[in-house]
XYZ file of N, CA and C in Angstrom:
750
model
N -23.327 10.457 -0.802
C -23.117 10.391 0.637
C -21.824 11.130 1.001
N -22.023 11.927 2.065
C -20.558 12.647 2.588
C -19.548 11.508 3.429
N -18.667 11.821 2.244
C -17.456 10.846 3.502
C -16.926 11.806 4.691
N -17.214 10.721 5.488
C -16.650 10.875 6.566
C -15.060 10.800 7.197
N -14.628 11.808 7.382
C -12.864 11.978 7.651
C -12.659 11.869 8.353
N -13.433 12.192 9.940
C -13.046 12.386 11.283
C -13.121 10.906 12.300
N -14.236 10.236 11.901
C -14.208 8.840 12.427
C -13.027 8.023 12.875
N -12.746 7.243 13.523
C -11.882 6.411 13.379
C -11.970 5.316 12.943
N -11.598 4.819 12.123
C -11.315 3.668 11.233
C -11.044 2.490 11.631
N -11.460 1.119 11.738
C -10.941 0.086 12.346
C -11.085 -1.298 10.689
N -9.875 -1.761 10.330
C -10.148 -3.280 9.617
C -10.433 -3.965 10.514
N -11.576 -5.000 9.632
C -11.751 -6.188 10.419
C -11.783 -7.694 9.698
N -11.734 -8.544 10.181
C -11.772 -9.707 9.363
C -12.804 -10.068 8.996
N -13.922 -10.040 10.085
C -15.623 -10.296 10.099
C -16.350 -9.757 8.843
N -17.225 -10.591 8.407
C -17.968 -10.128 7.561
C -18.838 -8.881 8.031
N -19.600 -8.265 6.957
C -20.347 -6.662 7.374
C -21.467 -6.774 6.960
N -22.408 -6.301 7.601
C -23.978 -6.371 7.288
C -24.255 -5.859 7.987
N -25.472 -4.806 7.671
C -26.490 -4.335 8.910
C -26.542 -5.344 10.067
N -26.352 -4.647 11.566
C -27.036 -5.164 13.079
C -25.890 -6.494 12.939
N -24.975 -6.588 12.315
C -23.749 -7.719 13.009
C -23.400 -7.500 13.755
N -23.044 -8.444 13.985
C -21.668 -8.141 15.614
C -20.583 -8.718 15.322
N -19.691 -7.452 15.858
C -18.065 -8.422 15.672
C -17.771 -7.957 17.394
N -17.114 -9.496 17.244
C -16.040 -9.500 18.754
C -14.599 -8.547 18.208
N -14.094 -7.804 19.063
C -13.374 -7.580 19.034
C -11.856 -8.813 19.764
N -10.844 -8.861 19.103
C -9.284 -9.354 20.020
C -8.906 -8.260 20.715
N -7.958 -8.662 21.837
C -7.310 -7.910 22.472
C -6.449 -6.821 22.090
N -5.954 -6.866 20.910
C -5.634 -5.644 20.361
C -5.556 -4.858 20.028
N -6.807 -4.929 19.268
C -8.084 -4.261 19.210
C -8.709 -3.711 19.981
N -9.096 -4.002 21.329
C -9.476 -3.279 22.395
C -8.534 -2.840 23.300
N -7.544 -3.042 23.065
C -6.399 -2.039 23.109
C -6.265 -1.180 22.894
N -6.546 -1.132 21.454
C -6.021 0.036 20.730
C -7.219 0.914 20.974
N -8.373 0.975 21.000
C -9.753 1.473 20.609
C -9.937 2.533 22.299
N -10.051 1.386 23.154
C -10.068 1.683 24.383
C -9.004 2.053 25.547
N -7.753 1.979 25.333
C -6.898 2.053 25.847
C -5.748 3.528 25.220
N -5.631 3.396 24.055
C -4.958 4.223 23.148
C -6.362 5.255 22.806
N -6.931 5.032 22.000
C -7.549 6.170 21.850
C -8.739 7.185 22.810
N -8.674 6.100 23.584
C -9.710 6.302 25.072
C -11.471 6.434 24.545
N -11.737 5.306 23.550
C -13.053 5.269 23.426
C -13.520 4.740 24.353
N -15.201 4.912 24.625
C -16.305 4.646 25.043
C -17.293 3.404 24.761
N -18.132 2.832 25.504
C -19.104 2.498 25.315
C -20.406 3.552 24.546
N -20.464 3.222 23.631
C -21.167 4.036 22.569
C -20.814 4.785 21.873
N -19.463 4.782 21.792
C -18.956 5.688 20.529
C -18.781 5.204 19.354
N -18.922 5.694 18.182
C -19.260 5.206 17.396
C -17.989 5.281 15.996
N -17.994 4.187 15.590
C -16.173 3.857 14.638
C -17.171 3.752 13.257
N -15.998 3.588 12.295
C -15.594 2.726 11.102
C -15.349 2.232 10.795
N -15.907 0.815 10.388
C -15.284 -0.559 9.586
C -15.264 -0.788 8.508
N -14.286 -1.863 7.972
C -14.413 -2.451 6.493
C -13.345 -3.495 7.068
N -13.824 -4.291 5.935
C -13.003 -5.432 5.887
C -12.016 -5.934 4.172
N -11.628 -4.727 3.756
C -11.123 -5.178 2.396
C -12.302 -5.493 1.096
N -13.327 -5.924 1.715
C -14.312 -6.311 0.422
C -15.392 -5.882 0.482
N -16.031 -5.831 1.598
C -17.306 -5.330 1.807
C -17.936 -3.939 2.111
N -17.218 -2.972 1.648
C -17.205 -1.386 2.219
C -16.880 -0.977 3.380
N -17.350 0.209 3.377
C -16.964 0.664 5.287
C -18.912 0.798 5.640
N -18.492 0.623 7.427
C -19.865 0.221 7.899
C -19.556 1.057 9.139
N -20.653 1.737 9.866
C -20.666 2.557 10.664
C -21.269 1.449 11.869
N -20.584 1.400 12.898
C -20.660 1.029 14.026
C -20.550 1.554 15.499
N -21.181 0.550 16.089
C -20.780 1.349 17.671
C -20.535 0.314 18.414
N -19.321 0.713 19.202
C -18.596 0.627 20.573
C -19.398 0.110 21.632
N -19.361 -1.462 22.039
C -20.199 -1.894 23.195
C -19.451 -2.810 24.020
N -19.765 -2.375 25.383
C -18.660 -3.088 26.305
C -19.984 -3.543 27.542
N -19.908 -5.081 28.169
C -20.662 -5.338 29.031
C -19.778 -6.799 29.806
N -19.379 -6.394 31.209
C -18.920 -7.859 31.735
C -16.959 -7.422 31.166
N -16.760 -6.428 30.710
C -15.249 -6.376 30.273
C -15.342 -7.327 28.541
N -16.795 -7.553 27.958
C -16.050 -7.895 26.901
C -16.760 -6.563 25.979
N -15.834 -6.517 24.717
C -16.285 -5.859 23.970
C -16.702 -5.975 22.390
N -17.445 -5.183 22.277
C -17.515 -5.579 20.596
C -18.345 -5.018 19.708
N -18.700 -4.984 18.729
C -19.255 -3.620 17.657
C -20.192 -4.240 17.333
N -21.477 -3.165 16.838
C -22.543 -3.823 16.515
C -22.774 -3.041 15.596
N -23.009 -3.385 14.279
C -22.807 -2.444 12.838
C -24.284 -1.837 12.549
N -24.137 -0.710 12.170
C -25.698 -0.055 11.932
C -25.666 -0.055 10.609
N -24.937 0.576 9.532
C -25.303 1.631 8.197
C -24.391 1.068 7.482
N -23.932 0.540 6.350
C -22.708 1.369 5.487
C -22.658 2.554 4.807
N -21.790 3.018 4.747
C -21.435 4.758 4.642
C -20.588 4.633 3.272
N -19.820 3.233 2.708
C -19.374 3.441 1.331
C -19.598 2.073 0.787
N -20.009 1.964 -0.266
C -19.834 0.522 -0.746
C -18.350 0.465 -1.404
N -17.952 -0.641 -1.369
C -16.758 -0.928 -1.638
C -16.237 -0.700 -3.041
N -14.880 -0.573 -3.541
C -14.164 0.226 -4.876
C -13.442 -0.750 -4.812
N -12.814 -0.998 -6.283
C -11.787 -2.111 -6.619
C -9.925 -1.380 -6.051
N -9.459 -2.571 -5.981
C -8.341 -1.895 -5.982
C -7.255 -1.067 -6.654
N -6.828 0.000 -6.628
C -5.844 1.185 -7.678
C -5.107 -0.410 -8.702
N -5.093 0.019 -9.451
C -4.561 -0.922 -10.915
C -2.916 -0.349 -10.878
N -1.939 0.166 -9.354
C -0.763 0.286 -9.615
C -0.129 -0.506 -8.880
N 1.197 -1.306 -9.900
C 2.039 -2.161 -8.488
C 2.732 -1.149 -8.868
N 3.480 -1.974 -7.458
C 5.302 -1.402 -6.583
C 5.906 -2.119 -6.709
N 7.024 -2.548 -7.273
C 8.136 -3.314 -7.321
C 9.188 -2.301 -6.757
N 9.708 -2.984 -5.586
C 10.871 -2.486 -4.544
C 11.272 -3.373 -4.251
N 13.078 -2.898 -3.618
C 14.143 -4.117 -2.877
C 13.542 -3.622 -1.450
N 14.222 -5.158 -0.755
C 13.765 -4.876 0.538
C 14.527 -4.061 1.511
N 14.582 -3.316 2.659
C 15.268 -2.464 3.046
C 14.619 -3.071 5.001
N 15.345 -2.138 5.719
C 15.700 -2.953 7.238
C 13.927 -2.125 7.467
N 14.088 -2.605 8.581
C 12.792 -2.941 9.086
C 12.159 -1.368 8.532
N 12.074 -0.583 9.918
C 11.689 0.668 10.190
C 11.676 1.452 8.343
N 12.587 1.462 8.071
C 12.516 2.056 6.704
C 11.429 1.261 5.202
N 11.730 -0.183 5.869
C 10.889 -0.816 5.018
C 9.148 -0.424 4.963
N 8.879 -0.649 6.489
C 7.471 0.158 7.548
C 7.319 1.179 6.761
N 7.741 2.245 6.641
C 7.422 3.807 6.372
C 7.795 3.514 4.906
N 8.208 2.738 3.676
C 7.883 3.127 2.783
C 6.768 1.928 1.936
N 6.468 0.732 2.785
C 4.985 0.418 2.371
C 3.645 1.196 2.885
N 3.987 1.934 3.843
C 2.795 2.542 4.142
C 2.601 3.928 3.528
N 3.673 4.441 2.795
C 3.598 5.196 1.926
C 2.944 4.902 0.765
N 3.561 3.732 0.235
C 2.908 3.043 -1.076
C 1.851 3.471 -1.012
N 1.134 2.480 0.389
C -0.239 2.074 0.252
C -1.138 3.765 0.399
N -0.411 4.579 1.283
C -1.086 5.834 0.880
C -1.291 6.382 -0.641
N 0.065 6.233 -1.166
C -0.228 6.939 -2.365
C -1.099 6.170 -3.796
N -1.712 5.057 -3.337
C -2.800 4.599 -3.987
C -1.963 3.461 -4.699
N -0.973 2.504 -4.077
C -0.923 0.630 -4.571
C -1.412 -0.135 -4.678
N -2.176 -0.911 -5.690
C -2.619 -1.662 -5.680
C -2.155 -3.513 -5.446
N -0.812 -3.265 -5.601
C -0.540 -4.265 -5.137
C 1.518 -4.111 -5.203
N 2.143 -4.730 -3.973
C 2.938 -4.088 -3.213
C 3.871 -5.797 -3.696
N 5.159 -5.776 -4.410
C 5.764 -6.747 -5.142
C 7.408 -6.608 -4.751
N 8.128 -6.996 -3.837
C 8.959 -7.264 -3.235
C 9.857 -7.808 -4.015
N 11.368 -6.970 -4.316
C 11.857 -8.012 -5.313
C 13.185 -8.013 -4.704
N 14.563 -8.642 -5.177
C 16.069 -9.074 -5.243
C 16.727 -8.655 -5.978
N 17.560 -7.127 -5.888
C 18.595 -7.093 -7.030
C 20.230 -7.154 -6.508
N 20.955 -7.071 -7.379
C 22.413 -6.921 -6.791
C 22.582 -6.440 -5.721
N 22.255 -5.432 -5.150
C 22.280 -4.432 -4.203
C 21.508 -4.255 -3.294
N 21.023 -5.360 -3.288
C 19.947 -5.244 -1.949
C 20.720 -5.960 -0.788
N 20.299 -5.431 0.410
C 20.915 -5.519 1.687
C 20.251 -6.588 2.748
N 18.860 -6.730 2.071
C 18.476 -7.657 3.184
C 17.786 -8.557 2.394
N 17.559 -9.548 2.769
C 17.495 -11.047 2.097
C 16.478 -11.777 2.577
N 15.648 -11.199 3.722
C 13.869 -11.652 4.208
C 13.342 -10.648 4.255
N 12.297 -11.030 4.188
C 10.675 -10.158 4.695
C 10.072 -10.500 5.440
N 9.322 -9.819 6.165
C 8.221 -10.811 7.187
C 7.026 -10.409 6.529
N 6.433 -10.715 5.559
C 5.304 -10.511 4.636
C 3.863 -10.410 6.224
N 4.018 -10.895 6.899
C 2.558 -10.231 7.954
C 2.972 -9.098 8.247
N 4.360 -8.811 8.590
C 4.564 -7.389 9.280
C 4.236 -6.292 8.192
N 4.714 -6.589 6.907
C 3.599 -5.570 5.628
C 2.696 -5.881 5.215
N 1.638 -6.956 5.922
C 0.574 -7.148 5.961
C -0.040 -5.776 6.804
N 0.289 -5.872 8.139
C -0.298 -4.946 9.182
C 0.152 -3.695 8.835
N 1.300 -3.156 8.234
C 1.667 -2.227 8.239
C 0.988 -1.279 6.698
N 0.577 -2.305 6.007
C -0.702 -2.096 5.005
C -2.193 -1.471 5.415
N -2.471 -2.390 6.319
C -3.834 -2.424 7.068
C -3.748 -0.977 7.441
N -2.675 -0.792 8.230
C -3.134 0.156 9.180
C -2.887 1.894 8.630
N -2.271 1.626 7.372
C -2.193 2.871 6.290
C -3.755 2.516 5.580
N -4.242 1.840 5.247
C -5.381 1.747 4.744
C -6.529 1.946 5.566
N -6.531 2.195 7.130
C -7.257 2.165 8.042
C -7.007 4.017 8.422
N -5.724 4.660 8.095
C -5.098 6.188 8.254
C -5.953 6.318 6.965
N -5.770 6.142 5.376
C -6.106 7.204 4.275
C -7.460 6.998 3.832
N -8.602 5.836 4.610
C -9.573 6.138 4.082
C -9.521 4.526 3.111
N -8.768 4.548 2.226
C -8.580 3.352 1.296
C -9.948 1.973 1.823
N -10.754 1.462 0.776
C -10.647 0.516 1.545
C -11.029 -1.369 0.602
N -9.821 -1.008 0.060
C -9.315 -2.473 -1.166
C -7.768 -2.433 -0.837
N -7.721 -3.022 0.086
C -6.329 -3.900 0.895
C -5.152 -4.454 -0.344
N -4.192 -3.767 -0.597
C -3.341 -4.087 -1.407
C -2.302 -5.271 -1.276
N -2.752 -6.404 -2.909
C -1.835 -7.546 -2.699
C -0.919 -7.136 -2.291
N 0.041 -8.337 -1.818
C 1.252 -8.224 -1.420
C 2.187 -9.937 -2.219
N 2.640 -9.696 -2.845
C 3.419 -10.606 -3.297
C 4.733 -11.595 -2.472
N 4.773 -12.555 -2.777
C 5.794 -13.165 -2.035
C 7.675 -12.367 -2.970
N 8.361 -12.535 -2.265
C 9.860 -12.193 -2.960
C 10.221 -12.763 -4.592
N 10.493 -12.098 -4.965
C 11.321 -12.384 -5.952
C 12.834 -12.157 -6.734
N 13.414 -12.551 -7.143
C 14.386 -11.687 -8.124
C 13.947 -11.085 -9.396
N 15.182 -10.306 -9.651
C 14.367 -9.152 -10.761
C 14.258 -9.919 -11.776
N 15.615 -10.315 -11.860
C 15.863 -11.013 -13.675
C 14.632 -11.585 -13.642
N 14.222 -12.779 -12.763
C 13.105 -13.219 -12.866
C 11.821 -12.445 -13.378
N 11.570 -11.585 -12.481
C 10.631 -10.872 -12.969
C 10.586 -10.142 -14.134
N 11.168 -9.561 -14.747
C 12.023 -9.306 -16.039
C 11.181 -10.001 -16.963
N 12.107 -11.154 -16.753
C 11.689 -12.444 -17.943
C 10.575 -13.026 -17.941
N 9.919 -12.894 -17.287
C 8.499 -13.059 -16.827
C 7.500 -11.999 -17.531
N 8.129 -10.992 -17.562
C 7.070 -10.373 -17.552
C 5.861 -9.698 -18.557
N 6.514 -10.406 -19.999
C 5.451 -10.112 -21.266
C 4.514 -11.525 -21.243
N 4.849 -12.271 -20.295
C 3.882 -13.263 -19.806
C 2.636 -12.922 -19.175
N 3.118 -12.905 -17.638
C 2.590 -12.724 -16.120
C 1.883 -11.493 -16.218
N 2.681 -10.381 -16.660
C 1.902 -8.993 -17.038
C 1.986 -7.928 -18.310
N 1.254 -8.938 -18.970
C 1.354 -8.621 -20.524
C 0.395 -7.288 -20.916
N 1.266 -6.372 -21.486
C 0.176 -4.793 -21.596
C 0.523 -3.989 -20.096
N 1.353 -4.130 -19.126
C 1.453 -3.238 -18.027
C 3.004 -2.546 -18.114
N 2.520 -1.036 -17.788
C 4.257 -1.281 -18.365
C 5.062 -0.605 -17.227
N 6.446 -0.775 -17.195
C 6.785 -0.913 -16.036
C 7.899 0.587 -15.907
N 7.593 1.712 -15.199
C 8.249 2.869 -14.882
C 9.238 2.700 -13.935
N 10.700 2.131 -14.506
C 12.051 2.707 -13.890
C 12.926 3.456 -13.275
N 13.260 3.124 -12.194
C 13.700 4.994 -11.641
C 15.123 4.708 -11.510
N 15.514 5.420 -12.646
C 16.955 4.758 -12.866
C 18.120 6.103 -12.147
N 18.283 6.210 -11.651
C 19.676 7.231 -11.017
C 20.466 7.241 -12.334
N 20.649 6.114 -12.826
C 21.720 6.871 -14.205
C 21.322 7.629 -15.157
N 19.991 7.903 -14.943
C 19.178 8.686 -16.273
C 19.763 10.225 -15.969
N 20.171 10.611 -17.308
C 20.626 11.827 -17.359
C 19.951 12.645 -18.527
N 19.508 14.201 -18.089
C 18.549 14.890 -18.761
C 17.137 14.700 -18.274
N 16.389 15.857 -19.147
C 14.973 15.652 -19.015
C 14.298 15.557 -17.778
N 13.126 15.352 -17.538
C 12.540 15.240 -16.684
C 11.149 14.595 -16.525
N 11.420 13.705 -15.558
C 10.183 12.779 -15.557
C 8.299 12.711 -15.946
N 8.180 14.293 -15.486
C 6.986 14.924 -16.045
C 6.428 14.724 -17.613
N 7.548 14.970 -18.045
C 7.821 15.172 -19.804
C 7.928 13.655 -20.607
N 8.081 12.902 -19.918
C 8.704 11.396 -20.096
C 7.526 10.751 -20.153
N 7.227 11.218 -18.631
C 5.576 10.010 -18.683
C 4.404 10.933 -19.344
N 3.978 11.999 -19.584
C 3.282 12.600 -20.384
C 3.218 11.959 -21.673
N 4.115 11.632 -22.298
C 4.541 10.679 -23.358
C 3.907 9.595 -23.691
N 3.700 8.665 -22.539
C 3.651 7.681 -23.328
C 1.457 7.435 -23.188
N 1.635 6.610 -23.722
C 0.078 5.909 -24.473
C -0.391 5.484 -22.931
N -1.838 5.613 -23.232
C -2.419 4.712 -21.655
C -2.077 3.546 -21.685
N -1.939 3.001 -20.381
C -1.599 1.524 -19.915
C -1.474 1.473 -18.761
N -1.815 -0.095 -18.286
C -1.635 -0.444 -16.765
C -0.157 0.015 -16.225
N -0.007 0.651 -15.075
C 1.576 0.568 -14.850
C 1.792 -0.065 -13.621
N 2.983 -0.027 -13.466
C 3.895 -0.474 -12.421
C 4.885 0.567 -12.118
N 5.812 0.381 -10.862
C 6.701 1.713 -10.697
C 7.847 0.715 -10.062
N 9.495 0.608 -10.711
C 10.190 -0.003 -9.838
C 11.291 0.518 -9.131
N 11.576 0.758 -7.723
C 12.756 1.678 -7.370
C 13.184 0.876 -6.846
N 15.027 1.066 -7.167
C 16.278 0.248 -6.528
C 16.436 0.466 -4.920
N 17.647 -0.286 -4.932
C 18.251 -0.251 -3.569
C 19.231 0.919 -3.414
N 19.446 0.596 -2.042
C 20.130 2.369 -1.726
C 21.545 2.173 -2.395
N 22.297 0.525 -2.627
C 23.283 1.228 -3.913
C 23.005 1.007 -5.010
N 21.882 1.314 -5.567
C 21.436 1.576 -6.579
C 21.682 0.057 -7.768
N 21.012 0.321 -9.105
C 21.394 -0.878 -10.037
C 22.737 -1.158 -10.406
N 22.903 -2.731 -10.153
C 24.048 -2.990 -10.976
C 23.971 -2.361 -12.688
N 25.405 -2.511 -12.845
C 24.854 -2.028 -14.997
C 24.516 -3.172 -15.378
N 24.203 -4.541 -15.355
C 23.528 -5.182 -15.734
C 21.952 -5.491 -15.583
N 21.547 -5.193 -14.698
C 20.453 -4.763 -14.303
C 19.756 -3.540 -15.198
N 20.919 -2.183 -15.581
C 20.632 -0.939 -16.115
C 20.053 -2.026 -17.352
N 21.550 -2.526 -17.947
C 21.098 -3.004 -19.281
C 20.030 -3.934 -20.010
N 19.491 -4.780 -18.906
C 18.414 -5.834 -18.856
C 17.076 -5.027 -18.897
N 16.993 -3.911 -17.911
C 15.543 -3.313 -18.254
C 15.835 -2.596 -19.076
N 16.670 -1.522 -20.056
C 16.834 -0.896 -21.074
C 16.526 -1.287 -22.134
N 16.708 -2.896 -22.195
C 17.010 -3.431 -22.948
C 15.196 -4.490 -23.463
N 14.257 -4.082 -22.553
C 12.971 -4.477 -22.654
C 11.821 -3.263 -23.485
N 11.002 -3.706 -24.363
C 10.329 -2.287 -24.576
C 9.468 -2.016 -24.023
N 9.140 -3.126 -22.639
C 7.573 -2.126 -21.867
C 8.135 -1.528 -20.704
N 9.390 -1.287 -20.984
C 10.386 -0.446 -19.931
C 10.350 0.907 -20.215
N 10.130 2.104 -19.208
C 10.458 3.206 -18.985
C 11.114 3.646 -18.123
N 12.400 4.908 -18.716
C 12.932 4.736 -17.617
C 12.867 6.444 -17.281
N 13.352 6.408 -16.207
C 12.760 8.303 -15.833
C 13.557 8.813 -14.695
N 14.241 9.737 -14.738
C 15.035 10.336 -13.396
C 14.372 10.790 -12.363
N 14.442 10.825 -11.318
C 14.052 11.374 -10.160
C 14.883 12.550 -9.949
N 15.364 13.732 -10.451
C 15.920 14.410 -9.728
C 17.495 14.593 -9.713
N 18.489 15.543 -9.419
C 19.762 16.218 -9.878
C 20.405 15.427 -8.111
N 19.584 15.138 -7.050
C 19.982 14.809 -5.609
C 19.983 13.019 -5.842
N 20.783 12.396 -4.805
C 20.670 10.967 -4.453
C 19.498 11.004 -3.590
N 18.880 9.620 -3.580
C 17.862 9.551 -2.581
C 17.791 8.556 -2.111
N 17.421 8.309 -0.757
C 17.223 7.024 -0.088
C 16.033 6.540 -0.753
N 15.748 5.073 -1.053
C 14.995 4.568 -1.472
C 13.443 4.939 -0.746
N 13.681 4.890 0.602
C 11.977 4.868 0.974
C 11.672 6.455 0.645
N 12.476 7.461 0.449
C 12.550 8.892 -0.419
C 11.898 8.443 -1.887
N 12.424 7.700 -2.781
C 12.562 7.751 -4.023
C 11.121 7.207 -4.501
N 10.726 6.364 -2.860
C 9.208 5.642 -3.343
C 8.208 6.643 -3.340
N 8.273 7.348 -2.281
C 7.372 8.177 -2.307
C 7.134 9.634 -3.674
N 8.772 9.885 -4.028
C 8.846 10.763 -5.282
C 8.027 10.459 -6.629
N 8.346 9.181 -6.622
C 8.092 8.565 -8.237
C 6.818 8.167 -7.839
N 6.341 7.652 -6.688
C 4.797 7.734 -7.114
C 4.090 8.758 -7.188
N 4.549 10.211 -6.463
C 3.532 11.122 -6.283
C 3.355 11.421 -8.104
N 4.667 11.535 -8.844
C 4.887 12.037 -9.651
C 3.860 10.927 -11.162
N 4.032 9.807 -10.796
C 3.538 8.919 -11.461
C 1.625 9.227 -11.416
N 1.646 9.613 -10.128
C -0.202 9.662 -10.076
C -0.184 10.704 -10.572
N -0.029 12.041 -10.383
C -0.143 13.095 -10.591
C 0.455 13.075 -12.540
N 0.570 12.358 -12.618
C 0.658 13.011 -14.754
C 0.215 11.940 -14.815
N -0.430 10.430 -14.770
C -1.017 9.488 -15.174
C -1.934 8.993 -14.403
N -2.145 8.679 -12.999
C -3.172 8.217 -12.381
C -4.069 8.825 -11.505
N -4.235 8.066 -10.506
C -5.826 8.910 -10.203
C -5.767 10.035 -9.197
N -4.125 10.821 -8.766
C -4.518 12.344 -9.288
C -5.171 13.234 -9.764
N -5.027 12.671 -11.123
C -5.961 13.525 -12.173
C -7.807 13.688 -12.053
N -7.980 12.623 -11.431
C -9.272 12.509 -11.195
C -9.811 13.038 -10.032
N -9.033 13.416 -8.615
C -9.280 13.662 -7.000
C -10.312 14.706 -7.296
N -10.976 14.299 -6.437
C -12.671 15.128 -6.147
C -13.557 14.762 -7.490
């Protein structure tokens, strides 16, 4: 089946089946009818995280509105087998680098605490939506966990437990030499993970705690400093492209 690129995309919560109906919320018909200036009878894209995408159309009678599903157009795919482990960063910057993640193929999006992190909450719905609606932009459609906060050490010490066999790609600013290409080419298949610091970067105890693990890799980004929501997007392109599903596109 030809995917379809040009459609517009809508998540929904509702289950999907041929000839359903979903009500739309007000936000939703907001966005649909107001922002994008659809029609009565124009015709969208749904999914709901589990059930594929489903070709629908646009029906409005009395001011209410709501979709009535014809086809599915993809059956549904599991989710990319990559986390993100990142510190948290202020809003707007935080926004633009989960929805990066989730573009560059996350499977699940892991929020952590190191020395150097600057902000100390999350609003886990606001990278809920801000998930959705990158997954609703690239097509994606297996909605990436999102983990509650943690600290690192924790996770650290945790982690030949919790995620035993995944191994975890470091983006250490102190790494000197070489180049990341050459690094991860290297190693053996395995589940990964990717973890980038805060904008002042790792404490040396921190350096020495993951150095000091062997399902640790660690890999430079580059001769420049980078802002973190920079560094997310670097190390993953670089991570798909010599190990994940890069290699596979088309």
């Amino acid at each position: 089946m030809i995917r379809d690129f040009a459609s517009t995309r809508l998540f929904v919560h509702n289950q999907l089946s041929a000839e359903a109906v979903v009500d739309l919320d007000a936000r939703q018909v907001n966005y649909l009818v107001h922002v994008l200036r659809m029609k009565d009878g124009d015709e969208i894209l749904v999914f709901n995280g589990s059930g594929g995408e489903w070709r629908a159309v646009l029906n409005e009678q009395r001011r209410r509105w709501w979709l009535f599903v014809r086809e599915q157009t993809r059956a549904q795919t599991p989710p990319p087998d990559l986390h993100y482990l990142f510190t948290l960063l202020k809003h707007a910057r935080l926004d633009y680098m989960v929805e990066k993640a989730v573009e560059m193929g996350v499977g699940r999006l892991r929020p952590v605490i190191t020395r150097h992190t600057q902000v100390a909450r999350v609003n886990l719905d606001r990278m809920r939506a801000n998930a959705i609606e990158a997954a609703e932009q690239c097509g994606i459609l297996a909605l990436p966990a999102i983990d509650d906060v943690a600290h690192l050490p924790n996770v650290i010490g945790e982690w030949e437990t919790k995620d035993a066999g995944r191994r975890l790609i470091f983006c250490d600013e102190g790494e000197e030499g070489g180049d990341p290409v050459s690094v991860l080419a290297a190693l053996a298949p395995a589940p990964l993970a990717v973890l980038v610091g805060p904008e002042g970067g790792f404490a040396e105890e921190e350096r020495a705690l993951l150095r000091s693990r062997p399902f640790v890799t660690a890999i430079p980004l580059g001769p420049r400093i980078l802002r973190a929501d920079t560094a997310a997007v670097a190390a993953l392109a670089v991570v798909q492209a010599v190990l994940g599903d890069w290699r596979r596109a088309g």
